[in-house]
mmCIF file of C-alpha atoms in Angstrom:
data_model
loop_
_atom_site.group_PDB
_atom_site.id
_atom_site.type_symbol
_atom_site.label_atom_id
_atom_site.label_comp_id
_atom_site.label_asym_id
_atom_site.label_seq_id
_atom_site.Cartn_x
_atom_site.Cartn_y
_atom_site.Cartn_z
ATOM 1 C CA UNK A 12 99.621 88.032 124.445
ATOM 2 C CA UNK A 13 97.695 86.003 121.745
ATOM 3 C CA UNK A 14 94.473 88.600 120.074
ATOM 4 C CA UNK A 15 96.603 91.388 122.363
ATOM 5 C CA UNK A 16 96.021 94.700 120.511
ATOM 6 C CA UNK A 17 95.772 98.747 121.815
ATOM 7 C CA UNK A 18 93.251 101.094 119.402
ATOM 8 C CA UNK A 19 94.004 104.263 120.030
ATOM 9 C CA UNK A 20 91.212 106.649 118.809
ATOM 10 C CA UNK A 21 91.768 110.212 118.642
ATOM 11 C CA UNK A 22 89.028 113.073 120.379
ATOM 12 C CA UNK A 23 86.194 114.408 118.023
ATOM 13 C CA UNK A 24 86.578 117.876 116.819
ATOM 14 C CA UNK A 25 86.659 121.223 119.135
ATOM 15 C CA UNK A 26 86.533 124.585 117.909
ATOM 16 C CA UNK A 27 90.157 124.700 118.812
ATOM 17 C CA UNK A 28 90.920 121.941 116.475
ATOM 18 C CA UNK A 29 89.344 123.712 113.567
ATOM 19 C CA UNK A 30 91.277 126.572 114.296
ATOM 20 C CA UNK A 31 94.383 125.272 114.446
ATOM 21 C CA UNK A 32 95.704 125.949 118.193
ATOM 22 C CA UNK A 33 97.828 124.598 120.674
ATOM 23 C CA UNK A 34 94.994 122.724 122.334
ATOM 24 C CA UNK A 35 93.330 123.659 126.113
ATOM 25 C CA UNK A 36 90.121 121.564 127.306
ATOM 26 C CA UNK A 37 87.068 121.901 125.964
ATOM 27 C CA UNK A 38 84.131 120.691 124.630
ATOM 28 C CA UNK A 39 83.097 119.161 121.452
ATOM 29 C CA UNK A 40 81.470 121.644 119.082
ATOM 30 C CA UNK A 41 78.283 120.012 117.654
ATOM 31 C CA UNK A 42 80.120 118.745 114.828
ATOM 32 C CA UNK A 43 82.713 117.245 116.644
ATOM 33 C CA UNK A 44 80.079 115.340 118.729
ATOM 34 C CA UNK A 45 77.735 113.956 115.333
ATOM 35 C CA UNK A 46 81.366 112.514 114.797
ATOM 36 C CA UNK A 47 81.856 111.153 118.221
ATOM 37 C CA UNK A 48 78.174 109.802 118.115
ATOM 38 C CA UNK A 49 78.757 108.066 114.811
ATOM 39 C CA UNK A 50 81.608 105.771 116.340
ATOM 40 C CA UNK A 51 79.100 104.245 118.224
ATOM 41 C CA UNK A 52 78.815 100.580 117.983
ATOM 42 C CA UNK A 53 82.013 100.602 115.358
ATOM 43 C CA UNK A 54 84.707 100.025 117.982
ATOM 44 C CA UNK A 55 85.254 96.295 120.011
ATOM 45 C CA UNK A 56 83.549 95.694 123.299
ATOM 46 C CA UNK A 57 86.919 95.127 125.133
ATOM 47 C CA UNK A 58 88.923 97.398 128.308
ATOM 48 C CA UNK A 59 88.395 100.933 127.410
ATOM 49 C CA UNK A 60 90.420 103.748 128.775
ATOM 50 C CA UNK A 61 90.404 107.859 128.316
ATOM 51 C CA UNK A 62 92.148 110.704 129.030
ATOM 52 C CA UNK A 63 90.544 113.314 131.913
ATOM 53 C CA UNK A 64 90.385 115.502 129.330
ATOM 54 C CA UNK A 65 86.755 116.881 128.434
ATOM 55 C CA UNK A 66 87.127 116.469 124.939
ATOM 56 C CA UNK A 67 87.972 112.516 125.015
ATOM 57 C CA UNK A 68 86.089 111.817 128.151
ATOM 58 C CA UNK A 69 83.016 113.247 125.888
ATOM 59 C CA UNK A 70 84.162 111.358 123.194
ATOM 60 C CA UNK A 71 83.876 107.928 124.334
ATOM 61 C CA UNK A 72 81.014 109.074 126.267
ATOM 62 C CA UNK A 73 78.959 109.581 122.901
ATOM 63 C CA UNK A 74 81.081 106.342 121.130
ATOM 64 C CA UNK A 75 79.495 104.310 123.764
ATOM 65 C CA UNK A 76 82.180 103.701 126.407
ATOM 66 C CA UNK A 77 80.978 106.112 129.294
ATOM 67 C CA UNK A 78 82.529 103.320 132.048
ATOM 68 C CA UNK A 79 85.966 104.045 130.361
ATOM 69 C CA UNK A 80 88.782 104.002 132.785
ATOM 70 C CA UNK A 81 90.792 107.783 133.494
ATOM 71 C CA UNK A 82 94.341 107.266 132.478
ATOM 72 C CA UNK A 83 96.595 110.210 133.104
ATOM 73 C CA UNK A 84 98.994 108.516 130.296
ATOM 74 C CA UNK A 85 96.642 109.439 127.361
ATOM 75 C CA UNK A 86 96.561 113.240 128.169
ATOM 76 C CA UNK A 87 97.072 115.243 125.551
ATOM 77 C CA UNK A 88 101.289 116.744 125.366
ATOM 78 C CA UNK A 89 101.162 119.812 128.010
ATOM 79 C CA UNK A 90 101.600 123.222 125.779
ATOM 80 C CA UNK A 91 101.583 125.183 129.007
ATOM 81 C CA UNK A 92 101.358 129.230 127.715
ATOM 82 C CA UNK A 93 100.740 127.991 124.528
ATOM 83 C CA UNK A 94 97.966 126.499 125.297
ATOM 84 C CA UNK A 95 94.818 127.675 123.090
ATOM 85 C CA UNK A 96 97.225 129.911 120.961
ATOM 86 C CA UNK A 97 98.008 129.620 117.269
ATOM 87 C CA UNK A 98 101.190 128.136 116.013
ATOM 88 C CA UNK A 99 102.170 131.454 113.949
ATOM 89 C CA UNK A 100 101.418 133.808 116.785
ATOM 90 C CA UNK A 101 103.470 131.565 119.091
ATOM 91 C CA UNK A 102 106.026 132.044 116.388
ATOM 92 C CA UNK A 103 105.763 135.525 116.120
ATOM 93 C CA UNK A 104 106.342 136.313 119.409
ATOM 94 C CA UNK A 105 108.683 133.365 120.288
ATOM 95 C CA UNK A 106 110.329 132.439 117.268
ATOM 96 C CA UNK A 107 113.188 130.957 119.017
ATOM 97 C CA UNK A 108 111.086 128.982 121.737
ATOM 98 C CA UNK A 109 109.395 127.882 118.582
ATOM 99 C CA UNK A 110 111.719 126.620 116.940
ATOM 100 C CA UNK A 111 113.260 124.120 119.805
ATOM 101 C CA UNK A 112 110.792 122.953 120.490
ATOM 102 C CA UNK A 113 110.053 121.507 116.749
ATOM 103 C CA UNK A 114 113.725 120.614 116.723
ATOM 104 C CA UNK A 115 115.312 119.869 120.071
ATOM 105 C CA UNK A 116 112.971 116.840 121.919
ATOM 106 C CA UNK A 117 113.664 117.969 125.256
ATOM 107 C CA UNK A 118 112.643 121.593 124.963
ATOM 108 C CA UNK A 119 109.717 122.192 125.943
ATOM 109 C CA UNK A 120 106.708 125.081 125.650
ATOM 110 C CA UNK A 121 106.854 127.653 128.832
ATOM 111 C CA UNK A 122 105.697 125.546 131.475
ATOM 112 C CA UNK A 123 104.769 122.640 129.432
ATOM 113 C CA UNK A 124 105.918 119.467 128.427
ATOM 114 C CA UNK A 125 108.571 118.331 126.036
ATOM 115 C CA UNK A 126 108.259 115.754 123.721
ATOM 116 C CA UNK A 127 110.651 113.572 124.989
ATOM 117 C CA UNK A 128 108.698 113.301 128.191
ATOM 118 C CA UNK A 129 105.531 112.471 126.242
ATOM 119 C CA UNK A 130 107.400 109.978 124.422
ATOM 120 C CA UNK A 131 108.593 108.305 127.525
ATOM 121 C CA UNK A 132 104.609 108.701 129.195
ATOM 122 C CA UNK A 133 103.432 107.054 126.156
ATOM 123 C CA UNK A 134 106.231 104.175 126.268
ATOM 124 C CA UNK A 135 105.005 103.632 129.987
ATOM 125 C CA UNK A 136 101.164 103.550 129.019
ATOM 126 C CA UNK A 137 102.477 100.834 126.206
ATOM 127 C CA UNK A 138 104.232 98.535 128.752
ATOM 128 C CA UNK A 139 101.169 98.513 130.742
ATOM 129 C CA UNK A 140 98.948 97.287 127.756
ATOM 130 C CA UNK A 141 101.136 94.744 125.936
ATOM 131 C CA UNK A 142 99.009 91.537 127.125
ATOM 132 C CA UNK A 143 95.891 93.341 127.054
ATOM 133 C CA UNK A 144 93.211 94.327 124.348
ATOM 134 C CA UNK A 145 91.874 97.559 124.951
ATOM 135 C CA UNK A 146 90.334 100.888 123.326
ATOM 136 C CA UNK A 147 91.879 104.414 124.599
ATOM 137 C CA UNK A 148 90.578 107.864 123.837
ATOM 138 C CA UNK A 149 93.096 110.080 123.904
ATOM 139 C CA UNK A 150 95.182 112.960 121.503
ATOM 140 C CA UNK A 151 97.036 113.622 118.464
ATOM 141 C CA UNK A 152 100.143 113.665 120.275
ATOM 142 C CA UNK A 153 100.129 110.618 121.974
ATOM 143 C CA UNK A 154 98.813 108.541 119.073
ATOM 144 C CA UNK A 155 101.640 110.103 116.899
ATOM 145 C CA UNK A 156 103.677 109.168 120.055
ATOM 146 C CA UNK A 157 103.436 106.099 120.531
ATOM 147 C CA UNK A 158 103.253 105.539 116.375
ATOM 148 C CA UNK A 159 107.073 106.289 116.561
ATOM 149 C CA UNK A 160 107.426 104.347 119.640
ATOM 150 C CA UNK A 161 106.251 101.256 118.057
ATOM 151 C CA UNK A 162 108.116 101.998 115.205
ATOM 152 C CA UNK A 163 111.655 102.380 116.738
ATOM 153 C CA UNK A 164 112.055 105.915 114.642
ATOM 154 C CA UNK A 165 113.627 109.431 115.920
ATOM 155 C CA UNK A 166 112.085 111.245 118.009
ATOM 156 C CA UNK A 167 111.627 113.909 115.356
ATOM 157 C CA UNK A 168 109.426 111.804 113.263
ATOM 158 C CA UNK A 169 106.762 112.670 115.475
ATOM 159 C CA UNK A 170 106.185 115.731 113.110
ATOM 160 C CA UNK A 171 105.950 113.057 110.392
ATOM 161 C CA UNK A 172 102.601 111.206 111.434
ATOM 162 C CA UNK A 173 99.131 112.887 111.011
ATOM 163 C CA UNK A 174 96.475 111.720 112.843
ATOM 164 C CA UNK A 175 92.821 112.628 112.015
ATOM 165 C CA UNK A 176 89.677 113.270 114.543
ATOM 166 C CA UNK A 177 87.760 110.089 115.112
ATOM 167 C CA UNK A 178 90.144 107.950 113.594
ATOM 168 C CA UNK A 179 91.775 104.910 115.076
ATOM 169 C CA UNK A 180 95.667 103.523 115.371
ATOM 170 C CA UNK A 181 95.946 100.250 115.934
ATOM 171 C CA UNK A 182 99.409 98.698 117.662
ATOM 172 C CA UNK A 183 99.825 94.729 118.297
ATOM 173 C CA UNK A 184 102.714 93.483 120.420
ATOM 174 C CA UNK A 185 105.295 91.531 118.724
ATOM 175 C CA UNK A 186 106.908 88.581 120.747
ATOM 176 C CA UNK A 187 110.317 90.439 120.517
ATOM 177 C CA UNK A 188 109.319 92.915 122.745
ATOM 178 C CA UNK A 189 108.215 95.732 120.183
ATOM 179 C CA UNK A 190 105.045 97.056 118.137
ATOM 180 C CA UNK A 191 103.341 96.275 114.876
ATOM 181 C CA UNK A 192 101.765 99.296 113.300
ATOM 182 C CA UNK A 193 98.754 97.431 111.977
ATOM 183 C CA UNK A 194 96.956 100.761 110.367
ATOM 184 C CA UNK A 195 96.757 104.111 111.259
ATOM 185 C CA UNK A 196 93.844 106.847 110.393
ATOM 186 C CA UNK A 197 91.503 104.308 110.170
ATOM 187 C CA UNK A 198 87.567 104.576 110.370
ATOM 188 C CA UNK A 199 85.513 102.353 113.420
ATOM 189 C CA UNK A 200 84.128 99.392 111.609
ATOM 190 C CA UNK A 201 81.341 97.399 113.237
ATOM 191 C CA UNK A 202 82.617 94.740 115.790
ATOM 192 C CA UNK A 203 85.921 96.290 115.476
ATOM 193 C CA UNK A 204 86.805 94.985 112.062
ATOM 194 C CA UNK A 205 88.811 97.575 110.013
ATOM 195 C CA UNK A 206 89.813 98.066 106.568
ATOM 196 C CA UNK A 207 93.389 97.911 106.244
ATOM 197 C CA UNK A 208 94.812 101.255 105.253
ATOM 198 C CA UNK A 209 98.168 102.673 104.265
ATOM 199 C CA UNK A 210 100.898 103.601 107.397
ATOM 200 C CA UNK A 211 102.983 105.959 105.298
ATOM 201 C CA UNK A 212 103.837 109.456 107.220
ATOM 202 C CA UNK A 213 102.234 112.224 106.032
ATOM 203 C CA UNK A 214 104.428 115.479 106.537
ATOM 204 C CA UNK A 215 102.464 117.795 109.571
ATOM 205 C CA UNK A 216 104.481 120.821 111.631
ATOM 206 C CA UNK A 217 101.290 121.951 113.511
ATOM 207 C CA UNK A 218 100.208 120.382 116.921
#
């Protein structure tokens, strides 16, 4: 377990990031992939995994890691007909859908995934990596995930972590059998050396 560590790096802008919607799979825009491209050579040469997902596959792609390993554990949470929709309209039309789903962890979107079964995905993907020092591509929601997994908190606080594009969340395993949040948000440092920054929640409803 000794030098053990998971970075979790979050997908380079879409045009459905900017906008604010339930995401679906696509592309970078040509800003998100400058961003993408300027990881390169800032993240550790160690075991790097993705999710299928166009938008991180493309992401490590351009960071440097195109032999990173498809895990189906760092997908993105499954909005199913939300999917590419904005968070008001979905509450306009479904205000009561809406509003279990940001307050009941099992509910789930129509046909998607709730986020007690992305919690328990991510706490499987976890297990799997404790003695192992790897890089993984993946979402927002699994990165906020498996921030409260590590962290023993509510499920709820998932809508209390904010995680930007490009940034990284770094998790060591403790002997005890749990996490150390060693710095979330963080920028790619060359050789994988990153400044230390704050782990306090920042307040965040949308997906």
């Amino acid at each position: 377990m000794i030098g053990a560590r998971v970075l979790l790096v979050r997908h380079a802008p879409t045009a459905a990031t900017r906008r604010g919607v339930f995401a679906a799979d696509e592309p970078l825009d040509p800003r998100g992939r400058q961003q993408a491209a300027a990881l390169a050579g800032m993240l550790p040469a160690i075991e790097a995994l993705v999710s299928p997902a166009a938008r991180a596959v493309e992401t490590a792609v351009l960071a440097g890691y195109a032999d990173a390993t498809r895990d189906p554990d760092l997908g993105e949470a499954d909005f199913g007909a939300w999917a590419g929709r904005r968070l008001d309209d979905v509450g306009r039309e479904d205000p009561a859908a809406l509003r279990r789903w940001l307050t009941e962890p099992d509910a789930a979107p129509p046909g998607g995934e709730s986020i007690a079964d992305l919690m328990r995905r991510v706490a499987r993907l976890l297990a799997r990596l404790r003695d192992r020092q790897a890089v993984c591509f993946t979402h927002g929601g699994p990165i906020k995930a498996a921030v409260v997994h590590a962290l023993g908190a509510p499920l709820a606080a998932v809508w209390r972590v904010d995680v930007a594009p490009c940034s990284v969340t770094e998790l060591r395993p403790r002997s005890d059998g749990g996490w150390t949040v060693a710095g979330v948000n963080r920028p790619g440092r060359p050789g994988g050396q990153h400044r230390p920054t704050s782990t306090a929640a920042v307040v965040r409803t949308a997906p």
